[in-house]
Amino acid sequence: MLHSTARTLARRPVPPVLASRRAASTAAQQPARSYARTAAYASVFVVSTGLFAVYYFDCRAALHKYIVTPVIRYTLDPEVGHRLAVRVLGSGLAPRDQLPDDDVLKAELWGEELSSPVGLAAGFDKNGEAIDGLFNLGFSWVEIGSVTPKPQPGNPKPRVFHLPNDSALINRYGFPSDGHASVLARLRARIPPALLYASTDDAEDPLHGAEHASLYPGKLLAVNLGKNKSSPPDSIADFVTGVHTFGPYADALVVNVSSPNTPGLRGMQSRTLLGELLAGVSAARDEVSATSAHKHRPKLLLKIAPDLDEAEVADIAAAVRATNGVDGVIVSNTTVRRPPGLSDPNKIEQGGLSGPPLKPYALSTLRTLRSLLPPSIPLIGCGGISSGADALEYARAGASAVQLYTAFGYGGPGVCRQVKDELAALLRAEGKTWKQVVREAVAQNSLKESAGAASREAEDGAVGQARETSVRLLVQEAEELKRLLDGLGERMERKAEEGVSLAGGAQYVAVTPRPAES
């Protein structure tokens, strides 16, 4: 049986045994393919990230105008979106304008040449948190504030309202501010460490030898000075304190008496109060300059409202002319008026209106003021500027530079470059530069120096004539008095000779001057 079983098993086919062959290099090839795939993916990721970074950090990218900015505007509360924008710009991770400005855009203020006339108005960076980020967007003038001496929260929320149908904005912030101490600390922290180890002379200078407080060539940093709500309405102390505090760290100081959101503030635009204010801040600025190691003398500007009538604008012009220390005027702040053409439902909100609807009021005020001030006092236009054509219209009205505000919020970080490119194209089409347009407009529209001098000569002549008349009257009165006294003396002598006492017959003599000769 065992033999039959063995024969049966022998007859069955034996399945072949498949032996796998392994190459000696297999263990090395698998990781090699894995490493190559990983390297390829990493390269694609790095290149894509780099391209996106280049795209993101270019402020001209459509991403910012058509995606990021609208998403922030439509998904966040306006004030929250504002704070987010300031934080991003202050973080160093914001887009930048890497292009040089066209030569036709060069502007001049007080002998300083700016790379362009396009600046940013106060109200965006209220506490000096994003100064360098804003300069990196291409603004030639960044104005921070308004800054009040003591910290204050401002008006109750909500206090900012978009009017997208009108591309406008209404705000009633009411000067929310971190106060002088906090903002001053941020300005000091901006100074590069290398400058802190400057020469002994420079070490005594708050800017440590830097040419401009902006720390950028061809650009200026301004601080807008506000007033605490708790301060007396007619007090100038807050503004004087602001000049002393920020004078050493600013290229320009702006006295803001035109915000509609602080009770009583616009009342300081009246001629009497404004004259006292300008004299006070001018004296304070001179004190800052006198105590500076390098005689740093910040420019002093006044910011006015667009809601003034011609008589009020004339009073402001007279106060500015009478104060030698005022270097310029910014026209204008927001308006409390509501043009009939507004269509957005938020137009009913209280506060200051800015954006395109403000432009006619600001331009009208600027033209009026330009005709009442000499060419030596430059004007800066602000209100409804969102294109190169808008900026050029202000230049033709006599503005030496312009500022953006609401357009920056709607257009995003690329709006400064957009306005500059449009403006450069318009100027080149006319074959002119910004300086030429401004020079022609200022010469044509300003108070003529000769007329001003003639007016002053007429005033001086009138004063001199009045003095001559007064002296002549005094001489005549003296001669008349001498004649009467001589007559009285003769009478006394006669009475004495006649033996009559004067006491009994004394009379009071009325001295009446002769009428002045015509």
XYZ file of C-alpha atoms in Angstrom, residues 68-404:
337
model
C -8.580 91.373 -0.245
C -9.923 94.915 0.177
C -13.543 94.118 -0.851
C -13.596 91.016 1.371
C -12.489 93.082 4.354
C -14.977 95.844 3.546
C -17.992 93.557 3.132
C -17.297 91.000 5.857
C -15.962 93.095 8.724
C -17.281 96.033 10.697
C -15.725 99.213 9.194
C -13.745 100.039 12.315
C -12.548 96.429 12.715
C -11.414 96.427 9.081
C -9.628 99.722 9.659
C -7.784 98.319 12.680
C -6.839 95.169 10.741
C -5.365 97.211 7.913
C -3.289 99.266 10.351
C -2.032 96.109 12.064
C -1.001 94.476 8.790
C 0.798 97.611 7.606
C 2.573 97.840 10.939
C 3.632 94.187 10.902
C 6.088 94.466 8.014
C 4.093 91.880 6.037
C 2.211 94.379 3.938
C 2.536 94.982 0.172
C 5.074 97.515 -1.062
C 5.540 99.890 -3.951
C 8.914 99.005 -5.409
C 8.790 101.370 -8.384
C 10.573 104.742 -8.465
C 8.388 107.789 -9.003
C 8.351 109.488 -12.392
C 10.435 112.665 -12.503
C 7.436 114.699 -13.683
C 5.826 114.076 -10.284
C 8.491 115.837 -8.236
C 6.939 118.395 -5.911
C 8.383 121.147 -3.749
C 7.359 122.248 -0.275
C 9.360 124.868 1.650
C 12.408 124.226 -0.496
C 12.220 120.459 0.091
C 11.896 118.282 -3.002
C 9.426 115.411 -2.635
C 9.400 112.399 -4.939
C 5.706 113.000 -5.628
C 2.898 115.275 -4.405
C 0.721 112.382 -3.147
C 0.480 111.974 0.619
C -1.810 110.337 3.165
C -4.092 112.439 5.346
C -4.471 112.113 9.094
C -7.126 109.761 10.402
C -5.868 106.448 9.037
C -2.878 105.846 11.325
C -4.115 107.644 14.407
C -1.405 106.436 16.789
C 1.725 106.085 14.643
C 1.603 102.291 14.404
C 2.176 101.845 10.649
C 4.363 104.754 9.557
C 6.968 102.723 7.679
C 4.372 100.464 6.094
C 2.614 103.538 4.708
C 5.812 105.076 3.378
C 6.543 101.727 1.698
C 3.287 102.083 -0.250
C 4.737 105.128 -1.998
C 3.271 108.047 -0.064
C 5.615 111.037 0.019
C 3.850 112.548 3.034
C 2.400 110.528 5.913
C 0.364 112.372 8.520
C -0.434 110.488 11.718
C -3.040 111.421 14.308
C -4.937 113.263 15.489
C -3.042 112.784 18.735
C -4.389 114.219 21.990
C -2.307 114.940 25.112
C -4.167 112.445 27.291
C -5.505 109.091 26.104
C -9.198 109.136 25.294
C -11.582 106.552 23.789
C -13.387 108.849 21.386
C -17.096 108.708 20.666
C -19.293 105.644 21.316
C -19.396 102.867 18.699
C -20.525 102.377 15.984
C -18.860 105.480 14.641
C -17.679 104.595 11.108
C -20.013 103.967 8.168
C -19.307 103.012 4.574
C -21.374 104.552 1.786
C -20.427 102.147 -1.047
C -23.053 103.539 -3.420
C -21.231 106.873 -3.220
C -17.667 105.572 -2.644
C -17.797 107.702 0.494
C -17.375 107.399 4.247
C -18.948 108.976 7.318
C -17.063 108.911 10.594
C -17.624 110.352 14.019
C -14.524 108.929 15.688
C -14.069 111.914 18.006
C -10.262 111.711 18.300
C -9.709 108.249 19.838
C -6.066 108.454 20.848
C -3.396 106.592 22.801
C -2.112 109.961 23.999
C 1.165 111.817 23.606
C 3.324 109.460 25.671
C 2.480 106.278 23.721
C 2.772 107.864 20.285
C 6.030 109.596 21.206
C 7.472 106.244 22.323
C 6.631 104.758 18.916
C 8.301 107.639 17.092
C 11.438 107.198 19.157
C 11.424 103.435 18.568
C 11.541 104.025 14.788
C 15.011 105.536 14.957
C 17.468 102.887 13.645
C 19.973 101.594 16.225
C 22.864 102.688 14.001
C 21.836 106.319 14.443
C 21.819 105.953 18.206
C 25.613 105.598 18.130
C 26.218 108.713 16.082
C 28.714 111.438 16.877
C 28.474 113.432 20.078
C 26.777 116.348 18.340
C 24.247 114.077 16.671
C 23.612 112.224 19.919
C 22.143 115.410 21.370
C 19.685 115.592 18.470
C 16.424 113.621 18.987
C 16.695 112.447 15.370
C 20.392 111.590 15.863
C 21.497 113.324 12.703
C 18.747 112.057 10.379
C 17.863 114.637 7.732
C 14.121 114.084 7.995
C 11.895 112.808 10.757
C 10.394 110.477 8.150
C 13.828 108.779 7.916
C 13.288 108.587 4.126
C 14.793 110.884 1.473
C 12.232 112.973 -0.355
C 9.474 112.189 2.160
C 7.993 114.005 5.160
C 6.375 112.855 8.404
C 3.651 115.037 9.914
C 1.865 114.794 13.257
C -1.707 116.040 13.475
C -2.384 117.647 16.860
C -5.801 117.215 18.428
C -7.515 118.425 21.550
C -8.921 116.413 24.433
C -12.685 116.541 24.721
C -12.333 117.365 28.432
C -10.252 120.492 27.750
C -11.880 123.973 27.815
C -13.247 124.802 24.349
C -11.245 128.016 23.983
C -7.982 126.733 25.486
C -4.882 126.471 23.314
C -2.874 124.527 25.905
C -3.355 121.107 24.249
C -1.954 122.353 20.954
C 1.002 124.103 22.600
C 1.787 120.911 24.535
C 1.619 118.938 21.291
C 4.128 121.243 19.598
C 6.576 120.858 22.474
C 6.114 117.074 22.555
C 6.334 116.197 18.867
C 8.278 119.142 17.463
C 11.657 117.377 17.708
C 10.309 114.216 16.011
C 8.238 115.579 13.130
C 8.906 117.318 9.836
C 5.575 119.100 10.125
C 2.945 119.737 12.793
C -0.708 120.169 11.845
C -3.057 122.137 14.086
C -6.462 120.533 13.662
C -9.299 122.914 14.537
C -11.689 121.552 11.930
C -12.926 118.141 13.067
C -16.733 118.156 13.296
C -16.724 115.385 15.922
C -15.282 117.280 18.906
C -17.730 119.779 20.444
C -16.578 123.383 20.201
C -13.426 122.640 18.196
C -14.525 124.344 14.974
C -15.263 127.465 16.993
C -11.494 127.986 17.192
C -11.541 128.909 13.496
C -12.982 132.307 14.431
C -10.550 135.135 13.799
C -9.906 136.149 17.419
C -9.423 132.652 18.829
C -7.473 131.500 15.782
C -5.090 134.437 16.021
C -4.373 133.611 19.655
C -3.936 129.912 18.825
C -1.564 130.474 15.903
C 0.526 132.921 17.917
C 0.772 130.406 20.770
C 1.782 127.384 18.695
C 4.168 129.483 16.620
C 5.958 130.649 19.760
C 6.089 127.064 21.027
C 7.596 125.882 17.728
C 10.265 128.589 17.959
C 11.097 127.367 21.464
C 11.529 123.834 20.113
C 13.861 125.106 17.423
C 15.868 127.202 19.895
C 16.517 124.215 22.166
C 17.386 121.801 19.331
C 21.057 120.975 18.849
C 20.594 121.123 15.064
C 17.982 123.904 15.081
C 15.332 121.467 13.900
C 12.313 123.614 13.026
C 9.205 121.651 12.068
C 6.798 123.300 9.670
C 3.538 124.518 11.162
C 0.275 124.009 9.276
C -3.375 124.721 9.932
C -6.138 122.315 8.862
C -9.486 123.934 8.152
C -13.048 122.812 7.420
C -14.786 122.920 4.018
C -17.991 124.301 5.529
C -16.836 127.918 5.882
C -18.415 130.832 4.058
C -16.256 133.379 2.229
C -16.176 135.793 5.166
C -14.951 133.045 7.484
C -12.297 131.970 4.990
C -11.208 135.604 4.749
C -10.882 135.768 8.554
C -8.711 132.640 8.521
C -6.536 134.090 5.760
C -6.106 137.305 7.741
C -5.093 135.367 10.862
C -2.598 133.301 8.858
C -1.074 136.379 7.234
C -0.831 138.115 10.593
C 1.084 135.175 12.117
C 4.507 134.942 10.558
C 5.049 131.401 11.833
C 2.357 129.617 9.803
C 3.957 127.648 6.951
C 0.895 126.274 5.178
C -2.783 125.307 5.278
C -4.463 121.948 4.606
C -7.825 122.243 2.856
C -9.833 120.442 4.064
C -11.279 118.199 6.751
C -14.566 116.280 6.406
C -17.879 118.053 5.817
C -21.064 118.043 7.873
C -23.095 118.814 4.756
C -24.940 116.124 2.788
C -24.994 116.760 -0.968
C -28.375 116.062 -2.631
C -26.834 113.367 -4.832
C -26.026 110.946 -2.010
C -27.861 107.656 -2.505
C -26.501 105.278 0.121
C -28.816 104.578 3.089
C -25.999 105.422 5.517
C -26.131 109.057 4.432
C -28.383 109.769 7.438
C -25.596 109.021 9.917
C -24.084 111.914 11.824
C -20.408 112.747 11.448
C -17.961 113.994 8.867
C -18.448 112.961 5.237
C -15.405 112.209 3.078
C -14.813 110.837 -0.397
C -15.911 112.128 -3.836
C -18.960 114.036 -2.466
C -16.580 116.202 -0.419
C -14.472 117.292 -3.389
C -16.586 120.265 -4.618
C -16.669 121.812 -1.138
C -12.949 121.318 -0.515
C -11.981 122.675 -3.942
C -14.180 125.740 -3.533
C -12.673 126.521 -0.131
C -9.152 126.008 -1.461
C -9.713 128.359 -4.401
C -11.087 131.051 -2.111
C -8.226 130.719 0.356
C -5.613 130.638 -2.411
C -6.768 134.048 -3.604
C -6.334 135.469 -0.096
C -2.848 134.172 0.690
C 0.508 135.026 -0.892
C 2.387 132.406 -2.938
C 4.856 131.933 -0.084
C 2.215 130.045 1.929
C 1.519 126.687 0.240
C -1.828 124.906 0.363
C -2.286 121.143 0.536
C -5.455 119.796 -1.056
C -7.431 117.040 0.619
C -10.938 115.842 -0.123
C -12.376 113.400 -2.643
C -9.108 112.659 -4.457
C -9.228 109.192 -5.996
C -7.515 109.611 -9.386
C -4.720 111.417 -11.143
C -7.285 113.753 -12.710
C -8.536 114.736 -9.243
C -4.998 115.495 -8.094
C -4.325 117.597 -11.187
C -7.528 119.573 -10.612
C -6.278 120.502 -7.146
C -2.928 121.554 -8.609
C -4.676 123.856 -11.081
C -6.573 125.379 -8.158
C -3.262 126.229 -6.484
C -2.492 123.238 -4.243
C 1.201 122.406 -3.928
C 0.498 118.812 -2.829
C -2.479 116.521 -2.208
C -3.569 113.931 0.351
C -5.639 110.765 0.028
